[in-house]
Short mmCIF file of C-alpha atoms and ligand atoms in Angstrom, two decimals:
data_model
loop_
_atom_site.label_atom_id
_atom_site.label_comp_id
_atom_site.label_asym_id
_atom_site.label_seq_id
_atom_site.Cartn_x
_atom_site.Cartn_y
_atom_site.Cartn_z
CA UNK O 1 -117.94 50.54 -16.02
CA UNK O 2 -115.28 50.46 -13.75
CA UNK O 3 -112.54 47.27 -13.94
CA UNK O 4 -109.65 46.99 -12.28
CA UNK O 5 -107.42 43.63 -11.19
CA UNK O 6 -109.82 43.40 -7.98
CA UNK O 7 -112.92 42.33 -10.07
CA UNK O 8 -110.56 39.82 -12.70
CA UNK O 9 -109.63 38.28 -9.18
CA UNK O 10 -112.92 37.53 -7.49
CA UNK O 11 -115.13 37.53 -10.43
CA UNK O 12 -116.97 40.78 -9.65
CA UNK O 13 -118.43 43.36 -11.94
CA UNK O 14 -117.44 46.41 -9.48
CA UNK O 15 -114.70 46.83 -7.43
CA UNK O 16 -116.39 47.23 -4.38
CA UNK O 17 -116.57 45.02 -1.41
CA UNK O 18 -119.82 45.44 1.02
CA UNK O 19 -118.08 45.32 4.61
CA UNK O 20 -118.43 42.75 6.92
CA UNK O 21 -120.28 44.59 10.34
CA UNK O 22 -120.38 42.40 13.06
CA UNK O 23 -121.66 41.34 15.74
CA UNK O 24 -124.72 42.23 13.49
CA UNK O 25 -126.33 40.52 10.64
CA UNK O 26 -125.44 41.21 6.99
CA UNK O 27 -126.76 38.04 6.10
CA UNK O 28 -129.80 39.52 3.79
CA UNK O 29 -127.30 42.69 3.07
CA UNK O 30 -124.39 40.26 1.48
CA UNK O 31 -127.57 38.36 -0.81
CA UNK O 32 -128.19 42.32 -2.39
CA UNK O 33 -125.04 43.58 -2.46
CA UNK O 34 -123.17 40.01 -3.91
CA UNK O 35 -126.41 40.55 -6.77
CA UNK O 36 -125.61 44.01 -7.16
CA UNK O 37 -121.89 43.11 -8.54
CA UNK O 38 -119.81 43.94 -5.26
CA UNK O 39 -118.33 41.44 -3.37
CA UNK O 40 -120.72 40.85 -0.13
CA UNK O 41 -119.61 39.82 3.17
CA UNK O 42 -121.70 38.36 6.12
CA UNK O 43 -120.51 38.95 9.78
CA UNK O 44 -120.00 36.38 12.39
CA UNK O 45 -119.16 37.11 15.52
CA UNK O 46 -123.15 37.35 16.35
CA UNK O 47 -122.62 34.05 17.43
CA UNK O 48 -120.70 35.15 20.57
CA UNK O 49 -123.26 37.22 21.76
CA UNK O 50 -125.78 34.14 22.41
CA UNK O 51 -125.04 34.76 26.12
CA UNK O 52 -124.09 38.40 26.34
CA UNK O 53 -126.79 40.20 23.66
CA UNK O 54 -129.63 37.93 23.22
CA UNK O 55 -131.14 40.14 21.00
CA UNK O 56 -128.43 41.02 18.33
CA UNK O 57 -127.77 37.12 18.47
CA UNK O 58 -131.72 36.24 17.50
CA UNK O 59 -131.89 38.71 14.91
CA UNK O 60 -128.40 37.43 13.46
CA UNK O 61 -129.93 33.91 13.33
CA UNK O 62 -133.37 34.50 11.91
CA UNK O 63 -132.10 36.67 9.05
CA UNK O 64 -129.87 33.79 8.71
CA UNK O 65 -132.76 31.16 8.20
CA UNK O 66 -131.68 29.48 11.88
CA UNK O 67 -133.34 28.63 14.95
CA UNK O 68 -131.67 31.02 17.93
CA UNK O 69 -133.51 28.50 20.41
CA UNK O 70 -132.63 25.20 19.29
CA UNK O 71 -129.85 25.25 16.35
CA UNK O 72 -125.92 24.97 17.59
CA UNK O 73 -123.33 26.84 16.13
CA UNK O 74 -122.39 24.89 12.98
CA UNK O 75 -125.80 24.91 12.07
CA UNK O 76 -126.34 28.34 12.59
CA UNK O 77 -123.68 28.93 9.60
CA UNK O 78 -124.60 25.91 7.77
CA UNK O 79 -127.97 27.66 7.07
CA UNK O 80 -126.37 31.16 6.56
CA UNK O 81 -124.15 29.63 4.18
CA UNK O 82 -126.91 27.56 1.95
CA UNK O 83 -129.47 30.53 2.29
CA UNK O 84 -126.86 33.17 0.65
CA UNK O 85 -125.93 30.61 -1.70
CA UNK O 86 -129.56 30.15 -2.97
CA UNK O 87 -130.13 33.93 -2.81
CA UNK O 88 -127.16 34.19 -4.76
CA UNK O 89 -126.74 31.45 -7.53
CA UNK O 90 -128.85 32.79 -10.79
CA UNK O 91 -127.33 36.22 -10.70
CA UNK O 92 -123.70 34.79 -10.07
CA UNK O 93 -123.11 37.08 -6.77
CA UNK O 94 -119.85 36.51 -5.16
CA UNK O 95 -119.58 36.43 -1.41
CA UNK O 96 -117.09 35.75 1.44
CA UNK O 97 -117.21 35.47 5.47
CA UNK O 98 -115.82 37.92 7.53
CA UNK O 99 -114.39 36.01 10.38
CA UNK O 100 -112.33 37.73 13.45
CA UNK O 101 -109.57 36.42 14.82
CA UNK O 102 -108.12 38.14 17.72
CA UNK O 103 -106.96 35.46 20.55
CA UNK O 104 -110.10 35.39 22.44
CA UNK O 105 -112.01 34.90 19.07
CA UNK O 106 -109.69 31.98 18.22
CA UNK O 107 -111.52 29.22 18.87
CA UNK O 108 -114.86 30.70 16.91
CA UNK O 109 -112.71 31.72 14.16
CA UNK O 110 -111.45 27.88 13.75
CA UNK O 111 -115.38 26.99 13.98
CA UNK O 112 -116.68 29.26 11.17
CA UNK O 113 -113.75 28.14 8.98
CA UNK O 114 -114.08 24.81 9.14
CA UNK O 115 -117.53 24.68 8.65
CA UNK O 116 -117.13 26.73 5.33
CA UNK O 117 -114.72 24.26 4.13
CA UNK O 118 -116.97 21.57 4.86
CA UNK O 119 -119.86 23.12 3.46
CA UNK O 120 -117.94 23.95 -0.40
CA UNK O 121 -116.40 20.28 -0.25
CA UNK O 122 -119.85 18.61 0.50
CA UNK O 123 -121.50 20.38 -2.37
CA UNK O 124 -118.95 22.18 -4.84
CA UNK O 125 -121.65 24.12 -6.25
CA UNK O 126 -120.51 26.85 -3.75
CA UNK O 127 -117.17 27.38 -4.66
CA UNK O 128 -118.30 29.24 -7.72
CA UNK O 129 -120.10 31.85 -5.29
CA UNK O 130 -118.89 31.15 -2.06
CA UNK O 131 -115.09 32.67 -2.45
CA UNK O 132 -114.03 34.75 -0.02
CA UNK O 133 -112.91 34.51 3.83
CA UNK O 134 -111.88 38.16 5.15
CA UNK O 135 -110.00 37.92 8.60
CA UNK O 136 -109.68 40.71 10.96
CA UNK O 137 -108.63 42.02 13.89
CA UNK O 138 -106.00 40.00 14.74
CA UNK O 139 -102.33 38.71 13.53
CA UNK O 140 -103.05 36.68 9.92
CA UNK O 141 -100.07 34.80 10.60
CA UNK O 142 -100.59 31.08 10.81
CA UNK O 143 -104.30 30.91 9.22
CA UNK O 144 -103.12 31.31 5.63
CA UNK O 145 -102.48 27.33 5.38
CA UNK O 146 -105.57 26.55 5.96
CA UNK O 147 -107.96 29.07 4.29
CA UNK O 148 -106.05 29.58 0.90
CA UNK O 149 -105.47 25.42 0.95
CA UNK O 150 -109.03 24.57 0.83
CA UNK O 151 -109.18 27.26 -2.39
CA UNK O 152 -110.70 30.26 -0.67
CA UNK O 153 -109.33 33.64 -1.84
CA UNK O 154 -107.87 35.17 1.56
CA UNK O 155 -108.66 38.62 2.30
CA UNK O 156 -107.46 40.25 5.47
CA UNK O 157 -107.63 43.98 6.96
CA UNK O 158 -104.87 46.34 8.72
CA UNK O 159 -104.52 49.65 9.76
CA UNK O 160 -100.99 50.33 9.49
CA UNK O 161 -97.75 49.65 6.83
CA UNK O 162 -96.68 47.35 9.65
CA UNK O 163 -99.98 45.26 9.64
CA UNK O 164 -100.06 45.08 5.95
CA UNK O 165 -96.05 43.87 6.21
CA UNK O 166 -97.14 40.83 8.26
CA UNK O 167 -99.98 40.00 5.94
CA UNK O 168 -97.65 39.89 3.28
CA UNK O 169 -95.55 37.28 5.04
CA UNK O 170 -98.74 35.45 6.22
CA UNK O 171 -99.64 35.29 2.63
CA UNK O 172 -102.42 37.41 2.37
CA UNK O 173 -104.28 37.54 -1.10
CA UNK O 174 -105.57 41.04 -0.80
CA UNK O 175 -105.08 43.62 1.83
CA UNK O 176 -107.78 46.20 2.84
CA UNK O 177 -105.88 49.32 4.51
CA UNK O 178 -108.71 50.79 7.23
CA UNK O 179 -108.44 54.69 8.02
CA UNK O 180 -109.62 55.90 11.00
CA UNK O 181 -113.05 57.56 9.38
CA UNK O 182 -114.51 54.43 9.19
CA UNK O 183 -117.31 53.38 11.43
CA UNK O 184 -117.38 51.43 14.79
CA UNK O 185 -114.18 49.66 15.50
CA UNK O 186 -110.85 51.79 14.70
CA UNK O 187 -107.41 51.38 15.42
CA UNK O 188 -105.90 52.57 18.82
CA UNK O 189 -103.08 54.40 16.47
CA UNK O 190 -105.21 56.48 14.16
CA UNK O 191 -104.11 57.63 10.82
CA UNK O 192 -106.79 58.28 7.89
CA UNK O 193 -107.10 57.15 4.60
CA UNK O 194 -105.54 59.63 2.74
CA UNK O 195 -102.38 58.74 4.29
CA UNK O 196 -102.45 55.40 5.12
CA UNK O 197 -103.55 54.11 1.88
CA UNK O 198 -101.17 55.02 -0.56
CA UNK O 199 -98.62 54.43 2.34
CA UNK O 200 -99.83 51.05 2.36
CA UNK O 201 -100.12 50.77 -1.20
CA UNK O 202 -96.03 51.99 -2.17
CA UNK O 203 -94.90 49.52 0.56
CA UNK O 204 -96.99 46.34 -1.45
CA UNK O 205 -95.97 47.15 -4.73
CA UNK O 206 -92.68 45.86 -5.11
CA UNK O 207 -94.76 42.14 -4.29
CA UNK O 208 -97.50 42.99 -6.33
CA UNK O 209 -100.35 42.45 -3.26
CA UNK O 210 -103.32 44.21 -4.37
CA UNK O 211 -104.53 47.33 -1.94
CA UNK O 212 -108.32 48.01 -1.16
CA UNK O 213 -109.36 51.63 0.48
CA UNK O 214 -111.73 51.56 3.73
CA UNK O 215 -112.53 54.30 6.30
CA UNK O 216 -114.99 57.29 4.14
CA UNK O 217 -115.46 55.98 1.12
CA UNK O 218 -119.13 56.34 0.19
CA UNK O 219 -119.92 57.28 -3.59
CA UNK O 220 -118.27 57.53 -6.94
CA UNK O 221 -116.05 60.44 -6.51
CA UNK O 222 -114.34 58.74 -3.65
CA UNK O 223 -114.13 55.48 -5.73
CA UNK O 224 -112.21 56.86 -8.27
CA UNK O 225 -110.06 59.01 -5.00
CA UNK O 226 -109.05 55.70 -4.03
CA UNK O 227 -107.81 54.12 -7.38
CA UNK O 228 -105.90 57.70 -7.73
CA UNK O 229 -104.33 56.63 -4.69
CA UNK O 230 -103.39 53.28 -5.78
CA UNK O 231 -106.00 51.25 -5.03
CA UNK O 232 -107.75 48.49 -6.76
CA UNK O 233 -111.10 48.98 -5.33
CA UNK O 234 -113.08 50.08 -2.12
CA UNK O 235 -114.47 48.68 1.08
CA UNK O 236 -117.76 50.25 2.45
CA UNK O 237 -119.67 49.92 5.59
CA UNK O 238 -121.76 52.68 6.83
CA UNK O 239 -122.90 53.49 3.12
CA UNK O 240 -124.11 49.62 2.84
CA UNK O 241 -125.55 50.30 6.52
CA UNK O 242 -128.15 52.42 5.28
CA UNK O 243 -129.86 50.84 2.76
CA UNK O 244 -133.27 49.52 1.97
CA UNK O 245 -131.93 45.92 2.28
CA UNK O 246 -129.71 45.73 4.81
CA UNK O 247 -130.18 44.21 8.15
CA UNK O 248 -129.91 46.95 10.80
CA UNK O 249 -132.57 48.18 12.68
CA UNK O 250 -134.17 51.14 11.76
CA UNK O 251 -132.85 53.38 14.18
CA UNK O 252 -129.76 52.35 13.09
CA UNK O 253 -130.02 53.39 9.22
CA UNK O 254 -132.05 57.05 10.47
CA UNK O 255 -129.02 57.67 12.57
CA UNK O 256 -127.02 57.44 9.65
CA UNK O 257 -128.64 58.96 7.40
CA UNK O 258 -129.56 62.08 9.67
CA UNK O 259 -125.58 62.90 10.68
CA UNK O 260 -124.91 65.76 9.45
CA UNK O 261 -121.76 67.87 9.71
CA UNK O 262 -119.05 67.00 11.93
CA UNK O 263 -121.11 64.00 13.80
CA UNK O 264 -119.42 61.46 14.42
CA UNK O 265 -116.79 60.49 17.83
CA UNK O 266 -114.64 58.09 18.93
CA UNK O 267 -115.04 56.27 22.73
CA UNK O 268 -114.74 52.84 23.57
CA UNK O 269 -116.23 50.08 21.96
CA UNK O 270 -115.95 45.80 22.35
CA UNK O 271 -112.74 45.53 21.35
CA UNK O 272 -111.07 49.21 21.98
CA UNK O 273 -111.84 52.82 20.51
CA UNK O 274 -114.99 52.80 18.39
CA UNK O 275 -116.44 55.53 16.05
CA UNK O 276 -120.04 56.46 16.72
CA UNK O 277 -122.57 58.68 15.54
CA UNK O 278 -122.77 62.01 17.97
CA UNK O 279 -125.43 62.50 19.95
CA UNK O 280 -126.70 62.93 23.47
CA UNK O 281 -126.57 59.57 24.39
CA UNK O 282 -122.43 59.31 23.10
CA UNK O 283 -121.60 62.33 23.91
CA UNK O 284 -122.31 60.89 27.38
CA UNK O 285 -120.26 57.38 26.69
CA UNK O 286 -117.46 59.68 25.33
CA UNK O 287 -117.32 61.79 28.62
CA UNK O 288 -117.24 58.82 30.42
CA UNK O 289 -114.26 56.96 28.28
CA UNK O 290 -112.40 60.06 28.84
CA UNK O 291 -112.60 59.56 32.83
CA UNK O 292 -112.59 55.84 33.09
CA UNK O 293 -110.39 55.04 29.86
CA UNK O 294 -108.28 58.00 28.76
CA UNK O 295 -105.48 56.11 27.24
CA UNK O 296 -108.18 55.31 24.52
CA UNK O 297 -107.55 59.02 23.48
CA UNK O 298 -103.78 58.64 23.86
CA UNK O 299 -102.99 55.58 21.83
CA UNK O 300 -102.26 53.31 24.78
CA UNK O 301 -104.25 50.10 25.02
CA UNK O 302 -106.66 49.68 28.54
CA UNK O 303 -107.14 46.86 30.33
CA UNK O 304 -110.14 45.39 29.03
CA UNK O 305 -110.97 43.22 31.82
CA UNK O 306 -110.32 46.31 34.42
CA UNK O 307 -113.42 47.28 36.36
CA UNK O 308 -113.48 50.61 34.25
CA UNK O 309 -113.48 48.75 30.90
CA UNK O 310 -116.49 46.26 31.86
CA UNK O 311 -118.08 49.08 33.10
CA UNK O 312 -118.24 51.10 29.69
CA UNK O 313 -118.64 47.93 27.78
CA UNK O 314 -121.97 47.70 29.76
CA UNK O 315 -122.79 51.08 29.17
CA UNK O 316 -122.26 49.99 25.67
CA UNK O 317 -124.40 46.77 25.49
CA UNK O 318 -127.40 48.73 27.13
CA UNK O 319 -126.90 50.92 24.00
CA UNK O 320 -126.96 48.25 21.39
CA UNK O 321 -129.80 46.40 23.02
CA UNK O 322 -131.76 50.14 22.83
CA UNK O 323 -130.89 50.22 18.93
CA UNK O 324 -132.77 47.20 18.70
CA UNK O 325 -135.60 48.33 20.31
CA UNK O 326 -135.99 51.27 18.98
CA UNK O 327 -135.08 53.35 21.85
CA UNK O 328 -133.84 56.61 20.45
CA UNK O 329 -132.65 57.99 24.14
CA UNK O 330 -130.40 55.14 24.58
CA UNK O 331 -129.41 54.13 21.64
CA UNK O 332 -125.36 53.95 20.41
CA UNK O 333 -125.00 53.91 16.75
CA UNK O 334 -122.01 52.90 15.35
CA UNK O 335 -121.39 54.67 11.77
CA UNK O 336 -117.86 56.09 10.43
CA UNK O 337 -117.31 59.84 9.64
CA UNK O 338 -118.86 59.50 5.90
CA UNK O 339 -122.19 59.36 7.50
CA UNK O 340 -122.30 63.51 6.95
CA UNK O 341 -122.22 62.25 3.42
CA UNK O 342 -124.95 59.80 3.77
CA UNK O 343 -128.18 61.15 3.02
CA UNK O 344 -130.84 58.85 1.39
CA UNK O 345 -132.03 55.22 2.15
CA UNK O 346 -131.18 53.42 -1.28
CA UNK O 347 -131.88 50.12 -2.68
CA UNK O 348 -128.90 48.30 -3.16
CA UNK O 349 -128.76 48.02 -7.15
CA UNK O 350 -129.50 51.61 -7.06
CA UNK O 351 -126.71 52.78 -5.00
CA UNK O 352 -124.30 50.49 -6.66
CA UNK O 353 -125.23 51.73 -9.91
CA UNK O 354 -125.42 55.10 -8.76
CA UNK O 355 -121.75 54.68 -7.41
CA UNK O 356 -120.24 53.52 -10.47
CA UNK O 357 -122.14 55.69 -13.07
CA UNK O 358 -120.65 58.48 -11.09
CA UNK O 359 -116.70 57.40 -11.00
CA UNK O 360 -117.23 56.67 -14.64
CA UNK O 361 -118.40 59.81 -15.69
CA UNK O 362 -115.42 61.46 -13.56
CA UNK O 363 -112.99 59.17 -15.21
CA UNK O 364 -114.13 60.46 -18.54
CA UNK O 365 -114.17 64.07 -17.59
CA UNK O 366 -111.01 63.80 -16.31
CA UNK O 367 -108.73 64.08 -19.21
CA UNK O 368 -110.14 66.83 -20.36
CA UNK O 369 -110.52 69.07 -17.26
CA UNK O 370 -107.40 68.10 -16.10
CA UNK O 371 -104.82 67.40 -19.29
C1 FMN G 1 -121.66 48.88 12.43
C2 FMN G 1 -120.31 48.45 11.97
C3 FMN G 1 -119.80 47.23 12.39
C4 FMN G 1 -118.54 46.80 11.98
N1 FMN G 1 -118.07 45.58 12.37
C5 FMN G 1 -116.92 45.09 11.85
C6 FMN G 1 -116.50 43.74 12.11
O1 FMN G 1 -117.15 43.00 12.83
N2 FMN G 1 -115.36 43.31 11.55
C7 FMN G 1 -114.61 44.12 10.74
O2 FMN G 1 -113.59 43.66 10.22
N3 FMN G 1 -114.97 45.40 10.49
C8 FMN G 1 -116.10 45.88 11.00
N4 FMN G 1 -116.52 47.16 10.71
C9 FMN G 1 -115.68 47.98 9.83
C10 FMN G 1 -116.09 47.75 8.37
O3 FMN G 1 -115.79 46.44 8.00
C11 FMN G 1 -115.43 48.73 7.40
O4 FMN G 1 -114.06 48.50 7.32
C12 FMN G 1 -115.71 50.16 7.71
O5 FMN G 1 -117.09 50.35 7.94
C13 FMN G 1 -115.27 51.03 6.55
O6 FMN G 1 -115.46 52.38 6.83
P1 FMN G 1 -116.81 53.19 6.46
O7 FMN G 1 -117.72 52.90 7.59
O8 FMN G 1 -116.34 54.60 6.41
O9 FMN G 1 -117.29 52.66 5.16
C14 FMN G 1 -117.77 47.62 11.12
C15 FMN G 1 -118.30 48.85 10.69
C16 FMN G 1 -119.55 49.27 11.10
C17 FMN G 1 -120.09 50.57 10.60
#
C-alpha cells in the first residue's frame, strides 16, 4: 500500500486521481476507476459540443444515462451525477467533476456547479461519494466561495509556480502541477514535470497546500518519482485512456497503446497547443500549425478567432469526428508523451493494482539498494 495525506483527504485508498478528459466521456471510466480506489473524475465540457460535434456530444450523453435528443443541460448532469453515484455507492468510490472555466466556458462552468450543489443538498447521500470539483483552465480566483461553501473539496490545475501562486490566494484545496508530457491540451509556456513539480511543490510548502504530479506519469515507478519529488500523489490521463473500461473509442485506446518511441507532437488544439499522437494524419495538422499558427511553437498566444485559427480548429474537428468513426486516415488522437510507455489494454482494478504493487515493492527495495 501506498498512503500519503492525499488519500486521508479525499477518502481514497491510492493516491491517484483518474484525469478528467474532456470534451469526451469519462462517465463509465470515473464508475471503475472511483471502485478501483483512485479518485475518478468525469469531464464536462461535452456539453458544448451539442452544436459543434454532434457525435462526441451523443456519446457523452448516452454513457451518461441521458437523452442527447430530448434532455437539457441540467438533466444531462443530473443523470451523470445519479448514475456514477449508483455505480459507485457499495464499493465507497470517491469521485469529483472536472469543470473548465476559462471566460468563454463561464457561463457552463456556473451551470455544472450549481447543479452539483443541488443534486448533494437534495439527497445527501452523495456527499459521501460525490466530493470533488476540479477546475481548469482558467483563473480559480473568485469560484472558491462557492464550491468549497457548499462542502466540496476544491481541486484546481496549473502549469506554472505563478498559476499555483494564484490558486493559493483563491483558496485552492489541492493543486495539480501539469508538465508539458501530458496529453492533449498543454500550456503555451512549456516546462515538464521534472521541473515544474518540485518547483511547484518548494513554493507551496511554507502554506502547507498539497502538490499532485501530471504530465507522464503512467505506472508505479513514476508514482513513487513523483512523491520523491514532493508530491502527494499522481494525476493520469492517457494511462486511464487506454483501458478496458474507459469511454474512448477504439481507435482512440489502439493509438495509444501502439505509440512507440518518440510519438507524440504538439500543434494546435481547442483551446491552444495540444499534444497528439504522431502520425500521418498530425504530422500533417503540425505542418500546417507551423504555417498558419507559428507563435504556437514560440510561446505567444494566436488569435483564436483569426481565419487561420478556425481554420485548424476545423481541421481538428474533422479529426475527432474520424476517431469516432473509426476512420484511421483521419483520425487525431490526443495522448501525452507516456503513451511510448503504454503498451497493454488493462482492466481498471488491474492496472491500479498493478500500479501500486509496483511503487510498493520499489519503496521497499529502496533502502537497501540505495542506503
Ligand atoms: C484526451 C485527453 C483529454 C483531456 N481533456 C482535459 C480536459 O478537458 N480538462 C483538463 O483539465 N485536462 C484535460 N486533459 C489533461 C488531463 O486531465 C491530464 O492532466 C493529463 O492527461 C495528464 O498527463 P498524461 O496524459 O501524461 O497522464 C486531457 C488529456 C487527454 C489525454
Amino acid at each position: 500500500m501506498v498512503k500519503t495525506r492525499l488519500c486521508e483527504i479525499l477518502g481514497i485508498k491510492h493516491p491517484i486521481f483518474q484525469a478528467g478528459m474532456g470534451p469526451f466521456s469519462n462517465n463509465k471510466l470515473c464508475i471503475a476507476t472511483a471502485n478501483a480506489g483512485v479518485l475518478g473524475l468525469l469531464s464536462t465540457s461535452g456539453l458544448n459540443s451539442r452544436e459543434s460535434q454532434k457525435v462526441i456530444f451523443d456519446h457523452f450523453c448516452t454513457t451518461g444515462g441521458a437523452d442527447p435528443e430530448v434532455d437539457d443541460d441540467e438533466t444531462i448532469l443530473r443523470k451523470i451525477f445519479r448514475q456514477t453515484y449508483n455505480g459507485v455507492k457499495d464499493k465507497n468510490g470517491v469521485f469529483g467533476v472536472n469543470v473548465m472555466v476559462s471566460m468563454e466556458m463561464k457561463d457552463l462552468a456556473n451551470k455544472i456547479i450549481n447543479t452539483a450543489i443541488a443534486c448533494r443538498n437534495e439527497e445527501p447521500d452523495l456527499q459521501n461519494n460525490f466530493k470533488v470539483v476540479f477546475t481548469s483552465a482558467g483563473d480559480p480566483m473568485g469560484w472558491g466561495d462557492k464550491i468549497k461553501g457548499a462542502g466540496f473539496k476544491w481541486i484546481h490545475v496549473v502549469p506554472s509556480v505563478k498559476g499555483a501562486e494564484r490558486c493559493r490566494k483563491a483558496g485552492v484545496d489541492i493543486i495539480v502541477a501539469s508538465g508539458h508530457e501530458g496529453g492533449f491540451h498543454t500550456s503555451w509556456e512549456p516546462v515538464h514535470s521534472m521541473v515544474l513539480l518540485p518547483a511547484v511543490v518548494e513554493a507551496m510548502a511554507p502554506y502547507n497546500v498539497p502538490v499532485v504530479g501530471a504530465g507522464g506519469f503512467c505506472d508505479g515507478k513514476s508514482l513513487v518519482a513523483a512523491l520523491a519529488l514532493g508530491a502527494v500523489g499522481v494525476q493520469m490521463g492517457t494511462r486511464f485512456l487506454a483501458t478496458e473500461e474507459s469511454d474512448f473509442a477504439q481507435t482512440w485506446k489502439e493509438g495509444i497503446i501502439n505509440a512507440g518511441d518518440r510519438d507524440t507532437l504538439v500543434a494546435r488544439g481547442f483551446v491552444g497547443p495540444a499534444r497528439w499522437i504522431k502520425t500521418p494524419r498530425s504530422q500533417l495538422h503540425q505542418e500546417n500549425t507551423l504555417k498558419l499558427a507559428p507563435g504556437l511553437f514560440l510561446g505567444k498566444p494566436d488569435d483564436p478567432t483569426s481565419d487561420s485559427a478556425k481554420e485548424l480548429m476545423a481541421f481538428e474537428r474533422e479529426g475527432m469526428r474520424a476517431v469516432y468513426h473509426g476512420d484511421k486516415e483521419k483520425a487525431l488522437i490526443a495522448g501525452g508523451e507516456c503513451a511510448q510507455r503504454v503498451n497493454s489494454l488493462l482492466k481498471v482494478q488491474d492496472l491500479v493494482d498493478g500500479i501500486v504493487t509496483e511503487a510498493t515493492d520499489i519503496i521497499a527495495r529502496m533502502p537497501k539498494t540505495y542506503l
